[in-house]
Short mmCIF file of C-alpha atoms in Angstrom, two decimals:
data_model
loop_
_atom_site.label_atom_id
_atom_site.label_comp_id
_atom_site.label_asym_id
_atom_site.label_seq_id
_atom_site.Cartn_x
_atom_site.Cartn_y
_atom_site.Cartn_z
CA UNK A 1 -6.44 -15.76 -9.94
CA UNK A 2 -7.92 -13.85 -12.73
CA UNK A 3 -10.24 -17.40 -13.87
CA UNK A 4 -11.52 -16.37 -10.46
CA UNK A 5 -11.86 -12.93 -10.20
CA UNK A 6 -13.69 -13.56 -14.23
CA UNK A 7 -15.88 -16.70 -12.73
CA UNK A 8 -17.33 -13.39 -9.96
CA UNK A 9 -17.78 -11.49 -12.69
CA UNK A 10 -20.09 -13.97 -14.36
CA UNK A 11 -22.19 -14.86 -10.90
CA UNK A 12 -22.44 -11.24 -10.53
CA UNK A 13 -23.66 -10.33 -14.02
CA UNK A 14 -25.65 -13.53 -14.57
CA UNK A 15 -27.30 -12.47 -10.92
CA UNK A 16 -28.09 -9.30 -12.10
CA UNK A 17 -30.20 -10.22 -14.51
CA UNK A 18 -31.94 -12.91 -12.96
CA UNK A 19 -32.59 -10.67 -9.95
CA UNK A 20 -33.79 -7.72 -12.43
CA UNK A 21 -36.52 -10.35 -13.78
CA UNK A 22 -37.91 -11.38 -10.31
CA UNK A 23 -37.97 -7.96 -9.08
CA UNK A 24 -41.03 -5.84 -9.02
CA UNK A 25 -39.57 -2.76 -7.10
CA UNK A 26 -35.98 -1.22 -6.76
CA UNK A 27 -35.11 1.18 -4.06
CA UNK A 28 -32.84 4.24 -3.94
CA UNK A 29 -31.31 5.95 -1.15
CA UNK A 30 -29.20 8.59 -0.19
CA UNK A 31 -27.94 8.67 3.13
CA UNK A 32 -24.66 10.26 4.72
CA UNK A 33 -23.25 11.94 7.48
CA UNK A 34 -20.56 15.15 8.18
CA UNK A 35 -19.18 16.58 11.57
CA UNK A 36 -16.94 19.70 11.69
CA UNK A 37 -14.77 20.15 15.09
CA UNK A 38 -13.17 22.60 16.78
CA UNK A 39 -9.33 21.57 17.70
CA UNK A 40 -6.80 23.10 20.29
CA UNK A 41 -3.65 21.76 19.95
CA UNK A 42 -0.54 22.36 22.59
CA UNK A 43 2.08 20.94 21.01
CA UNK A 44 5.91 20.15 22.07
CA UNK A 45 6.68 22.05 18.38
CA UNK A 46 5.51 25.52 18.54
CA UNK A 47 4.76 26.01 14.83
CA UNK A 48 1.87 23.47 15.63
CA UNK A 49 0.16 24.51 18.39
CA UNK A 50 -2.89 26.80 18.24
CA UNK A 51 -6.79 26.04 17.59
CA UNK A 52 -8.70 25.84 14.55
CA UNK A 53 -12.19 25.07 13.57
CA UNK A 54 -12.05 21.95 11.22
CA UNK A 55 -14.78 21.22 8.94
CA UNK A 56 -13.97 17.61 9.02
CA UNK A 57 -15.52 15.47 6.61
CA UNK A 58 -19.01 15.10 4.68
CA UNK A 59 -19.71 11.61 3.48
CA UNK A 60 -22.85 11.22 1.38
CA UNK A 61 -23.63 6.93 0.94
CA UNK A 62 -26.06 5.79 -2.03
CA UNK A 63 -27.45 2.68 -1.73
CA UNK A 64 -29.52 0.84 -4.56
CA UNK A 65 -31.39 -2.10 -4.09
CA UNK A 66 -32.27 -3.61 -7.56
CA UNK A 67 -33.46 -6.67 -5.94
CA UNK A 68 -34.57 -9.05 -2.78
CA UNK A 69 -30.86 -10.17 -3.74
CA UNK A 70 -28.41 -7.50 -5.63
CA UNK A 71 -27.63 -4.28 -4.01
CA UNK A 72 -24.91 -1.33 -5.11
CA UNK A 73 -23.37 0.92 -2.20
CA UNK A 74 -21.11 3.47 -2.47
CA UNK A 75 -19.89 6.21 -0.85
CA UNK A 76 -17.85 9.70 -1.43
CA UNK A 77 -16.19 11.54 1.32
CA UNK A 78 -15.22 14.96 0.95
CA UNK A 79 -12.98 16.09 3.33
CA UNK A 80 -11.13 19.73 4.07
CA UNK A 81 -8.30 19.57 6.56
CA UNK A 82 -5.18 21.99 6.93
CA UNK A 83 -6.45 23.92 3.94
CA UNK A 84 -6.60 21.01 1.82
CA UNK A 85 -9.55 19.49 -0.31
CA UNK A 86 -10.03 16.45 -0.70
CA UNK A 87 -12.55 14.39 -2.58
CA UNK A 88 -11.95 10.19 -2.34
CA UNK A 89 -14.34 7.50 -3.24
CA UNK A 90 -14.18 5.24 0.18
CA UNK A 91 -16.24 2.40 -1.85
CA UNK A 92 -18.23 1.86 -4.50
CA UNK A 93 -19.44 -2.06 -5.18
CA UNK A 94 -22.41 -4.40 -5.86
CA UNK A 95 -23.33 -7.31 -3.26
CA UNK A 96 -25.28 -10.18 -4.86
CA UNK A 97 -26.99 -12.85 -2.36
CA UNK A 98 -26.13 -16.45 -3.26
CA UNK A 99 -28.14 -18.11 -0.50
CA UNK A 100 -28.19 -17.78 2.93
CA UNK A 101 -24.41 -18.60 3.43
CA UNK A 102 -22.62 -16.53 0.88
CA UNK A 103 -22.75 -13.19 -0.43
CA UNK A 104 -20.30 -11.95 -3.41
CA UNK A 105 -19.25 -8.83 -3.62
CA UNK A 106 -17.30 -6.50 -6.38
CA UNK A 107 -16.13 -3.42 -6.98
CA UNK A 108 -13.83 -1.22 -4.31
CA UNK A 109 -15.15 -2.19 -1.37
CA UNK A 110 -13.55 -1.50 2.58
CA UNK A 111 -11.54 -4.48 3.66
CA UNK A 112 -12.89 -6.87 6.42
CA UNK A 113 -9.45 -6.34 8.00
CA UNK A 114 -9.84 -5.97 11.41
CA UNK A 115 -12.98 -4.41 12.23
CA UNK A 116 -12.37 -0.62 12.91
CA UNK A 117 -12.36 0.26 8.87
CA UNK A 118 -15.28 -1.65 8.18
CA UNK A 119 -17.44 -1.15 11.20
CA UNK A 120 -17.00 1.43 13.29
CA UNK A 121 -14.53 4.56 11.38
CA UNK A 122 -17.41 6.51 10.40
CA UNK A 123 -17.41 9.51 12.47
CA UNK A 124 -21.27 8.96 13.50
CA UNK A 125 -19.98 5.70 14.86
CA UNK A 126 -16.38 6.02 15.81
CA UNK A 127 -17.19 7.25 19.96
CA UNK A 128 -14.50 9.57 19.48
CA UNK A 129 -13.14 12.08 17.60
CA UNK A 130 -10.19 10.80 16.30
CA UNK A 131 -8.95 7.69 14.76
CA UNK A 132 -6.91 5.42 16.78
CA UNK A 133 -2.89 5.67 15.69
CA UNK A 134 -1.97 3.85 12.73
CA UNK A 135 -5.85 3.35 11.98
CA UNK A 136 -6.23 6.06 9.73
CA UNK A 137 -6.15 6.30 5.64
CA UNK A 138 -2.50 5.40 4.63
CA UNK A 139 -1.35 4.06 7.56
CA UNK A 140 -0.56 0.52 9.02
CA UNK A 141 -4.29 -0.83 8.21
CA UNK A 142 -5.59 -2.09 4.83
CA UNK A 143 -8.46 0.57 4.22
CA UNK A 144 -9.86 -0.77 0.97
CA UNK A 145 -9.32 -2.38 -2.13
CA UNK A 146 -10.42 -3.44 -5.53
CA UNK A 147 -11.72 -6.63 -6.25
CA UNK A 148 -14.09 -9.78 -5.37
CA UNK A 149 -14.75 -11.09 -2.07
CA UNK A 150 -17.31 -13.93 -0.71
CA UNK A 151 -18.89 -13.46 3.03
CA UNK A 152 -21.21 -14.79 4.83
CA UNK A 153 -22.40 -15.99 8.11
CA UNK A 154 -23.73 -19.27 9.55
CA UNK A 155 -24.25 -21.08 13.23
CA UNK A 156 -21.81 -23.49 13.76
CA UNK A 157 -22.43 -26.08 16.81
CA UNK A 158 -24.07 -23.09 19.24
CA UNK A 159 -22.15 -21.14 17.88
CA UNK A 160 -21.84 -18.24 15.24
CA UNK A 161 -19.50 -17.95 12.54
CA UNK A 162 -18.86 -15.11 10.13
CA UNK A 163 -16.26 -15.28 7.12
CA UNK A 164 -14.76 -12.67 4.12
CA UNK A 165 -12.69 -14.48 1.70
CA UNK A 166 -11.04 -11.41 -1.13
CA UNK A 167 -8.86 -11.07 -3.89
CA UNK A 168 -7.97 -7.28 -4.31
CA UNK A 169 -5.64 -5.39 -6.46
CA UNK A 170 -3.42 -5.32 -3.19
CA UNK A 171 -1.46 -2.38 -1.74
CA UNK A 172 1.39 -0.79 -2.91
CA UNK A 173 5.14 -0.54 -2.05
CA UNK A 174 6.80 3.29 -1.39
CA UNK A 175 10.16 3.00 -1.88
CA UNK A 176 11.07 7.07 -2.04
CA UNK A 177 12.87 8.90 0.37
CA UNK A 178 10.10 9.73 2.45
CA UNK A 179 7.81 6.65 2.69
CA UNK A 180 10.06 3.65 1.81
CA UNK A 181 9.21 -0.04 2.79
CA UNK A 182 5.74 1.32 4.49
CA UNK A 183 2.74 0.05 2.06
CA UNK A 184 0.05 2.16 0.57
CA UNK A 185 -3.61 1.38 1.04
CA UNK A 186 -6.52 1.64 -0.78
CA UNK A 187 -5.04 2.55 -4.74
CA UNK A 188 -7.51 2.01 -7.53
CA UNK A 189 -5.08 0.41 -9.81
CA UNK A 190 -2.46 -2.47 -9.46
CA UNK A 191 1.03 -2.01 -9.50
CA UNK A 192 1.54 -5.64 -10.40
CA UNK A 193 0.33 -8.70 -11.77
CA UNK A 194 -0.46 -10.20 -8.57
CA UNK A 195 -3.31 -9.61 -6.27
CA UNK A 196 -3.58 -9.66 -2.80
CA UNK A 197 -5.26 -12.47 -1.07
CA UNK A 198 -7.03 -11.77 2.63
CA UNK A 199 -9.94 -12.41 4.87
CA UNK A 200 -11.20 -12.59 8.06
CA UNK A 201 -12.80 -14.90 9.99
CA UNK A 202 -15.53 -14.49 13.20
CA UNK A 203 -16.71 -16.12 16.24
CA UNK A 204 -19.51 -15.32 17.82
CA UNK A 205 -19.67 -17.65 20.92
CA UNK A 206 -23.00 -16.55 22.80
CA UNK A 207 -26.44 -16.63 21.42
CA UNK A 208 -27.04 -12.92 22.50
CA UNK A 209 -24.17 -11.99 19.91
CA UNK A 210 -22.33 -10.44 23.02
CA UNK A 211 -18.91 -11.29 22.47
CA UNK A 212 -16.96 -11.57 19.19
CA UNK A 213 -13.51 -12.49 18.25
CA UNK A 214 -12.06 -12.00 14.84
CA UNK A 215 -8.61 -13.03 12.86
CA UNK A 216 -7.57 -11.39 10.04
CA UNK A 217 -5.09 -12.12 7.41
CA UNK A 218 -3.58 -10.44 4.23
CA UNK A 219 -0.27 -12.06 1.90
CA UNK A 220 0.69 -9.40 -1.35
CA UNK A 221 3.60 -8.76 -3.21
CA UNK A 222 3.73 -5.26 -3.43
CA UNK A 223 6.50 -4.18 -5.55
CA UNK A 224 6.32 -2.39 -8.52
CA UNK A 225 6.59 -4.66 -11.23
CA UNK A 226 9.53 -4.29 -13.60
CA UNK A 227 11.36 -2.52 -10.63
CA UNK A 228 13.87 -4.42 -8.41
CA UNK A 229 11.40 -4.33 -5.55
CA UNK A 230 9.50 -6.41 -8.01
CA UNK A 231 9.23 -9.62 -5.83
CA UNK A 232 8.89 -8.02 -2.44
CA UNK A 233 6.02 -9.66 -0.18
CA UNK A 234 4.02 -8.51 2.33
CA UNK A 235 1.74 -10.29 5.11
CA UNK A 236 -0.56 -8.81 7.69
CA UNK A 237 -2.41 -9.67 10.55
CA UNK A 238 -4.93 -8.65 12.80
CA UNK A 239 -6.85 -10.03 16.04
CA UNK A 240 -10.25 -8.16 16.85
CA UNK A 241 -12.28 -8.10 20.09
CA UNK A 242 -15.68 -7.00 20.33
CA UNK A 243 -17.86 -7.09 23.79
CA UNK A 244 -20.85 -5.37 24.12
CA UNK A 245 -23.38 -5.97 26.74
CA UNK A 246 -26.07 -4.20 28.71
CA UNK A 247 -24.90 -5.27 31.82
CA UNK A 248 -28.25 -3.88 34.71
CA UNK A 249 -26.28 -3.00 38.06
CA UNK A 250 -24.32 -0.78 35.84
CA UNK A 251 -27.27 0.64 34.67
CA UNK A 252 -26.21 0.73 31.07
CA UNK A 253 -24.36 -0.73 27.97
CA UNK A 254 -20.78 -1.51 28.37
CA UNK A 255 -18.70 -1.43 24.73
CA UNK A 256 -15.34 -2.89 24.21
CA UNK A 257 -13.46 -3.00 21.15
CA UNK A 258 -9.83 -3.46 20.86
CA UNK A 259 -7.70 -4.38 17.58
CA UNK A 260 -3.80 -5.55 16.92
CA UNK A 261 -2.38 -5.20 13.36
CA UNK A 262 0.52 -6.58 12.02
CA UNK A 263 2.57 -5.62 8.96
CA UNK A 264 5.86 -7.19 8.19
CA UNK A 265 7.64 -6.30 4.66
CA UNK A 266 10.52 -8.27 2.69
CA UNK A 267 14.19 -6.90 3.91
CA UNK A 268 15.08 -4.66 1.52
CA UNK A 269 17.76 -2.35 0.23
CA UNK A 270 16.06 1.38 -1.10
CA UNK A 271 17.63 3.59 -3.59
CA UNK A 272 16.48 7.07 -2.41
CA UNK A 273 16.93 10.27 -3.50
CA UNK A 274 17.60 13.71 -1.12
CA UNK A 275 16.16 17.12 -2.42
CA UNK A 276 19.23 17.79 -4.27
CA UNK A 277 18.73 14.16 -6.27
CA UNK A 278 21.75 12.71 -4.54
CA UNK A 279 21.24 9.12 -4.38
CA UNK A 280 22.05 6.56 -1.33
CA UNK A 281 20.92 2.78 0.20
CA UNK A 282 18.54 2.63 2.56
CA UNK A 283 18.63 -0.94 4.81
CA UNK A 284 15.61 -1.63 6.14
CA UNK A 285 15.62 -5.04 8.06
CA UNK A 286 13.09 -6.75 10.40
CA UNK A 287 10.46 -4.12 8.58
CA UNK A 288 7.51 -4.69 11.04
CA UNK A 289 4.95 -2.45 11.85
CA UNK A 290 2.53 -2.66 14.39
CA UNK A 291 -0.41 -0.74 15.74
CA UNK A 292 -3.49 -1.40 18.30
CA UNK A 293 -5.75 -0.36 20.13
CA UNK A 294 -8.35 -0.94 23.24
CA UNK A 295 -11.39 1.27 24.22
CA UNK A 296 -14.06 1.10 27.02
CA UNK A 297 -17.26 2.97 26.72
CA UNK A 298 -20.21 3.18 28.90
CA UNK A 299 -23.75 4.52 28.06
CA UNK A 300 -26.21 4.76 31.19
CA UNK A 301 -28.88 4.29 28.87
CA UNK A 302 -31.31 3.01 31.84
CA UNK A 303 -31.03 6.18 33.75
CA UNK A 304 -34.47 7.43 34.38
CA UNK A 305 -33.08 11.10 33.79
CA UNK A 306 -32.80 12.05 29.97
CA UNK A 307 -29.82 14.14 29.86
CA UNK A 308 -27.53 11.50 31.70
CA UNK A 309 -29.15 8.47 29.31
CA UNK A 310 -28.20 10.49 26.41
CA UNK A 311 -24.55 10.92 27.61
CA UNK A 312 -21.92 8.15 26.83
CA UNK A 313 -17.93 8.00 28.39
CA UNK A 314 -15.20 6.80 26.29
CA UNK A 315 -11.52 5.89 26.99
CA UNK A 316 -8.94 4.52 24.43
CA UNK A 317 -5.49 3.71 24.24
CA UNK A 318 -3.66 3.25 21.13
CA UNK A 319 -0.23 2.79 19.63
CA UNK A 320 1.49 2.63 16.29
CA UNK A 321 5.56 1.58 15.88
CA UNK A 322 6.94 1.42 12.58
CA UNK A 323 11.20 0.02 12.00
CA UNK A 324 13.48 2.35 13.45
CA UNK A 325 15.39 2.37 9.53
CA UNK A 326 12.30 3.76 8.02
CA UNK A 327 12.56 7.34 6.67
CA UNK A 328 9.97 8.78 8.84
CA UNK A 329 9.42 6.07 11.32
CA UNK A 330 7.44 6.53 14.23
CA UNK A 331 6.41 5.27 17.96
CA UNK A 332 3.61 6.95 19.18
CA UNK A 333 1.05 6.50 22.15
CA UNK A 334 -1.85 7.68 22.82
CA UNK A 335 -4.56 7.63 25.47
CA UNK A 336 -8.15 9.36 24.76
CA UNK A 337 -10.75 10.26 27.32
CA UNK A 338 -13.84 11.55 26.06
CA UNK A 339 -17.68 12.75 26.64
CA UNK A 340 -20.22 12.21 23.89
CA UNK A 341 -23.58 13.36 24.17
CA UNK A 342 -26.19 11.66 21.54
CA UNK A 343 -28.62 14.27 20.05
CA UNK A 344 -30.14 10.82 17.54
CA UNK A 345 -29.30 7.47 16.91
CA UNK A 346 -26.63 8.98 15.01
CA UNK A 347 -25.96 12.14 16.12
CA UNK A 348 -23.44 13.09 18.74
CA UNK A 349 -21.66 16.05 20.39
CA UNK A 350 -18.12 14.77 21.49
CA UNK A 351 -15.76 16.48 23.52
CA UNK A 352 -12.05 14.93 23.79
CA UNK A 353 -8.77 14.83 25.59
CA UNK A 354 -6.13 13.16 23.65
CA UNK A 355 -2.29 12.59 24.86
CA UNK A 356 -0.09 11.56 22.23
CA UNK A 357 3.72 11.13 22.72
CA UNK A 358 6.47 9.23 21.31
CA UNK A 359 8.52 10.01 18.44
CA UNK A 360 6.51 10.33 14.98
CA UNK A 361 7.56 11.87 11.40
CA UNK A 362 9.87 14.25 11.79
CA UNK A 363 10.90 14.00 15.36
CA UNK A 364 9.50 14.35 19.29
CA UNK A 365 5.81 14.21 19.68
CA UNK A 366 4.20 15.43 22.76
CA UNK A 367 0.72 16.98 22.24
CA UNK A 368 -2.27 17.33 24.22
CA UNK A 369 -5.56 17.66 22.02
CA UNK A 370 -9.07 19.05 23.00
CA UNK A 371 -11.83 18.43 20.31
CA UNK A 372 -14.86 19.37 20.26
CA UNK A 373 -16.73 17.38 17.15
CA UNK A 374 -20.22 17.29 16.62
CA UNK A 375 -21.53 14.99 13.95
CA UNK A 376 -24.45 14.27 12.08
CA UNK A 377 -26.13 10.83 10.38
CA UNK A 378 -28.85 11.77 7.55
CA UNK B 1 0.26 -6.50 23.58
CA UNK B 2 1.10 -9.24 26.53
CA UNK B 3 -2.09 -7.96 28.12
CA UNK B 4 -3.82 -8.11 24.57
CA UNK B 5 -2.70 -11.55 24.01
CA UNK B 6 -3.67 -12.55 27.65
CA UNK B 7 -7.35 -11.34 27.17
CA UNK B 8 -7.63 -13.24 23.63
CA UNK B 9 -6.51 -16.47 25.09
CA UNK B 10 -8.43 -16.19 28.26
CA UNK B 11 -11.47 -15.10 26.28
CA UNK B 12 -10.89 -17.68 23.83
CA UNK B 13 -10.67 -20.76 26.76
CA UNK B 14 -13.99 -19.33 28.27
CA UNK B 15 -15.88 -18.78 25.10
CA UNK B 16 -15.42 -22.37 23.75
CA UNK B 17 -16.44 -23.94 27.22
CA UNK B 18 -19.21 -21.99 26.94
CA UNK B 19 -20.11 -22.35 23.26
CA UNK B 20 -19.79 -26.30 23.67
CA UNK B 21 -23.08 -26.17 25.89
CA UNK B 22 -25.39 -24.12 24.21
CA UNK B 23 -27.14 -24.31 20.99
CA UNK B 24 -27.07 -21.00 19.63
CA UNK B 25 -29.44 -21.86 16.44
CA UNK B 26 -32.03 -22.64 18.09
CA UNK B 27 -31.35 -20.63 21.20
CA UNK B 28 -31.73 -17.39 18.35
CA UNK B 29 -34.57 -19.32 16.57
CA UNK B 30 -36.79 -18.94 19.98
CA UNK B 31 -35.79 -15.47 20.60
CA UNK B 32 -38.29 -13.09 19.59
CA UNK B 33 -37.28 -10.21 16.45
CA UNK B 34 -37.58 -6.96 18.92
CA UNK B 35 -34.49 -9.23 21.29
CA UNK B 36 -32.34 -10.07 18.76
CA UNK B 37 -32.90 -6.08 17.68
CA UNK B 38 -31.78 -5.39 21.22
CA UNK B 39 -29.03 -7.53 21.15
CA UNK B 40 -27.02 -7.07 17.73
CA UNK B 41 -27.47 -3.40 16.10
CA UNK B 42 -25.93 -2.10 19.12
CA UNK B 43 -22.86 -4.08 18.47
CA UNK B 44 -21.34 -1.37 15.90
CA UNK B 45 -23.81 1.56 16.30
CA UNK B 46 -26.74 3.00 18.57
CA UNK B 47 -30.16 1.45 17.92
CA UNK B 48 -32.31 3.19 15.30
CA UNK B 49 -35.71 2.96 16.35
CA UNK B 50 -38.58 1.21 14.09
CA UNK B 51 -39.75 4.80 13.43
CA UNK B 52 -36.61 6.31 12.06
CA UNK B 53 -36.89 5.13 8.19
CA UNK B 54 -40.63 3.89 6.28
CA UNK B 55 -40.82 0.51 5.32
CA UNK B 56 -39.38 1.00 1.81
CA UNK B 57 -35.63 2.00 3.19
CA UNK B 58 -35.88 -0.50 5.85
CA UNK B 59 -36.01 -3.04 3.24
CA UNK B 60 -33.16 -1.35 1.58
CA UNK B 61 -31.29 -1.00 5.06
CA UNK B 62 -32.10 -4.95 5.44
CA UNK B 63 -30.04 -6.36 2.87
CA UNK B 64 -27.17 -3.01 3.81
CA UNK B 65 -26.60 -3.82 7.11
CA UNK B 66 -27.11 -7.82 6.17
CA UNK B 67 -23.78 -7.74 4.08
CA UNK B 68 -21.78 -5.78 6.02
CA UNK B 69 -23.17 -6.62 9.44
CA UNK B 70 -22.76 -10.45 8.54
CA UNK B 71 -26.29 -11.23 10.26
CA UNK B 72 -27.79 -14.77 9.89
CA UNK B 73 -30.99 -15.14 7.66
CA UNK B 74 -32.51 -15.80 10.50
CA UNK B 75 -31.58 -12.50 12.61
CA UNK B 76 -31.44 -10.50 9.68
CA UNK B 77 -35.23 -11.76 9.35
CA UNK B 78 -36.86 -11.58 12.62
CA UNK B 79 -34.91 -8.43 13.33
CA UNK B 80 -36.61 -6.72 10.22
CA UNK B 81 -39.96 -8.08 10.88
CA UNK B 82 -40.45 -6.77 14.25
CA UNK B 83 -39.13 -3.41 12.83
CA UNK B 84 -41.97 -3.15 10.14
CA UNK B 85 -44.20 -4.45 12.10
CA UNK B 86 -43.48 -1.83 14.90
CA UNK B 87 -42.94 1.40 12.55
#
């Protein structure tokens, strides 16, 4: 694993140069985006329910191309929720082009898992206001990682193909009283000696790109190592649909995206501790976690009448279920209706109804959200 | 899920009929850069116009959007093209 991740390094560097030579011209960008909402929350728990203007998140992206074939992206997102500030660095990694097949890539970059983190979770993009369940940072879907990855794309007997191949640092195993046998996402350093292998593969049958359908894959251990959780594996999954079309007696584009993760952990026995340091075993068997979700959207965008081809309906349903023995498990649902109404490309006014109920955390969930988020690409 | 699994499979069945008669390389060979615009930025995002960014960042959003977008050399290509030649 490491000749490997060493052998990247090499292409990379030895790319670098050779692209520096051939170059003439680099180009730097900044680029970016930020929203701030307004949220009303009625909540089943009292303490939780009331409205608050949220000023979201503001992401600035730099992108440097040194070359026709090496590029650097990264991006910071600040964030300041429920009084909190928060500064993370969602990725920051150079992309050298091979040939016309393969592209390497290094650094911390967002996993090809799926194709909500990748593609579509930035807020300018996302149609609605919130993530789906179990879609967010930290939660039942690989956000990012550090390492190496190949991709590429390529037609394949009339039809399209699209790969991601990656060796990252992997995530990590909780194992205290609050998050034990759930995995965290997206750490900077390893917390073994092994890394995590994944990837994802595309189809893309039609020629007008329509339709495509994606499998994921991702095999860790994630233990701690010198700990007795040492060996403990993980392996995920994930199926991806995209279908978007401009279909004319509909008069507009119709968007579908839907996404199934699957996360199933090593059986395990957890030493946790309460507040007062009292220890005791937690079982947790069958440790599967699961969350998806489908959404239908719909832009008019051939009405002859401005305001309506501006305006774009959303609907999504998603769930998350983590093992009943898990500290804080949860089994929520949740169905989203929303109105956006484009100002740019990449600029949108979005107002949202969101039901969630189930059981989540620390007990019965049954809120009803309305968001108003309005968002802006630079 | 069931109803997940059902629209994979059934999508799956129709798509590889489908694929089986066509030859997409070609088939996006003869389309034209401004159709192959029309057909694959819209797949994760609304469509920037040609006019939105000067032909410097459009080279830089080129080889952006070709990495993480996975586009062919040939869509990533014609798709640029017509948008420098139309901004």
């Amino acid at each position: 694993m490491k000749k490997l991740l060493v052998l990247l390094a090499i292409i990379v560097s030895v790319g670098t140069t050779y692209g520096q030579e051939k170059s003439k011209e680099s180009r730097f960008m900044v680029r970016g985006y930020g929203s701030a909402s307004y949220i009303s929350l009625d909540s089943a728990d009292e303490h939780d329910s009331g409205s608050s203007f949220n000023m979201g998140t503001f992401a600035p992206i730099f992108l440097f191309k040194a070359s026709d074939k090496l590029m650097f992206e990264a991006e910071l997102e600040f964030e300041y929720e429920h009084g909190e500030f928060e500064i993370m660095l969602e990725y920051a990694n150079l992309s050298y082009i091979l040939n016309d097949y393969m592209t390497v890539r290094a650094g911390k970059f967002i996993l090809p898992f799926g194709t909500f983190g990748e593609r579509l979770h930035p807020s300018w993009i996302n149609k609605l206001a919130s993530m789906p369940l179990g879609f967010g940072h930290g939660a039942v879907s690989p956000s990012s990682g550090v390492g190496a990855e190949v991709r590429g794309a390529f037609d394949f007997k009339g039809s399209k193909i699209n790969y991601a191949l990656y060796a990252t640092n992997g995530p990590k195993l909780k194992t205290d009283a609050h998050g034990a046998g759930m995995l965290e996402f997206g750490l900077t350093d390893d917390n073994n000696k092994n890394k995590a292998i994944g990837g994802r593969l595309g189809y893309l049958p039609f020629s007008d790109s329509s339709l495509e359908l994606g499998f994921s894959f991702m095999n860790a251990t994630v233990g701690d190592a010198h700990t007795d959780y040492e060996d403990t594996k993980a392996n995920l999954f994930a199926y991806d649909l995209s279908y978007v079309k401009k279909i004319n007696p509909l008069g507009g584009v119709i968007d579908i995206k839907a996404q199934y993760n699957q996360s199933t952990v090593d059986d395990r026995t957890y030493e946790i501790h309460d507040e007062n340091d009292v220890p005791s075993d937690l079982v947790i068997n069958d440790n599967k976690s699961t969350a998806y979700y489908a959404q239908l959207s719909y832009k008019p965008t051939m009405s002859n009448n401005d305001f309506i081809k501006n305006l774009e309906f959303v609907g999504r349903m998603s769930k998350v279920e983590t093992p009943d023995a898990s500290p804080e498990t949860s089994d929520l649902e949740s169905t989203t209706f929303g109105i956006n109404y484009w100002l740019s490309w990449r600029s949108a006014i979005k107002v949202n109804y969101q039901l969630i109920d189930g059981i989540g955390g620390h007990g019965a969930v049954d809120d009803k959200v309305f968001t108003i988020q309005w968002v802006i690409g630079l | 899920m069931k109803a997940f699994k059902f629209i994979a499979i059934v999508g799956l069945i129709a798509t590889v009929g489908i694929s089986c008669s066509t030859e997409r390389a070609t088939a996006v060979q003869n389309k034209a850069g401004v159709q192959l615009w029309g057909e694959n930025c819209v797949r994760c995002h609304n469509t920037p116009s040609p006019a939105s960014f000067n032909d410097a960042d459009w080279s830089t959003i080129e080889m952006h959007m070709k990495v993480r977008a996975n586009l062919t050399a040939t869509e990533s290509q014609k798709i640029f093209e017509f948008i420098r030649s139309a901004n």
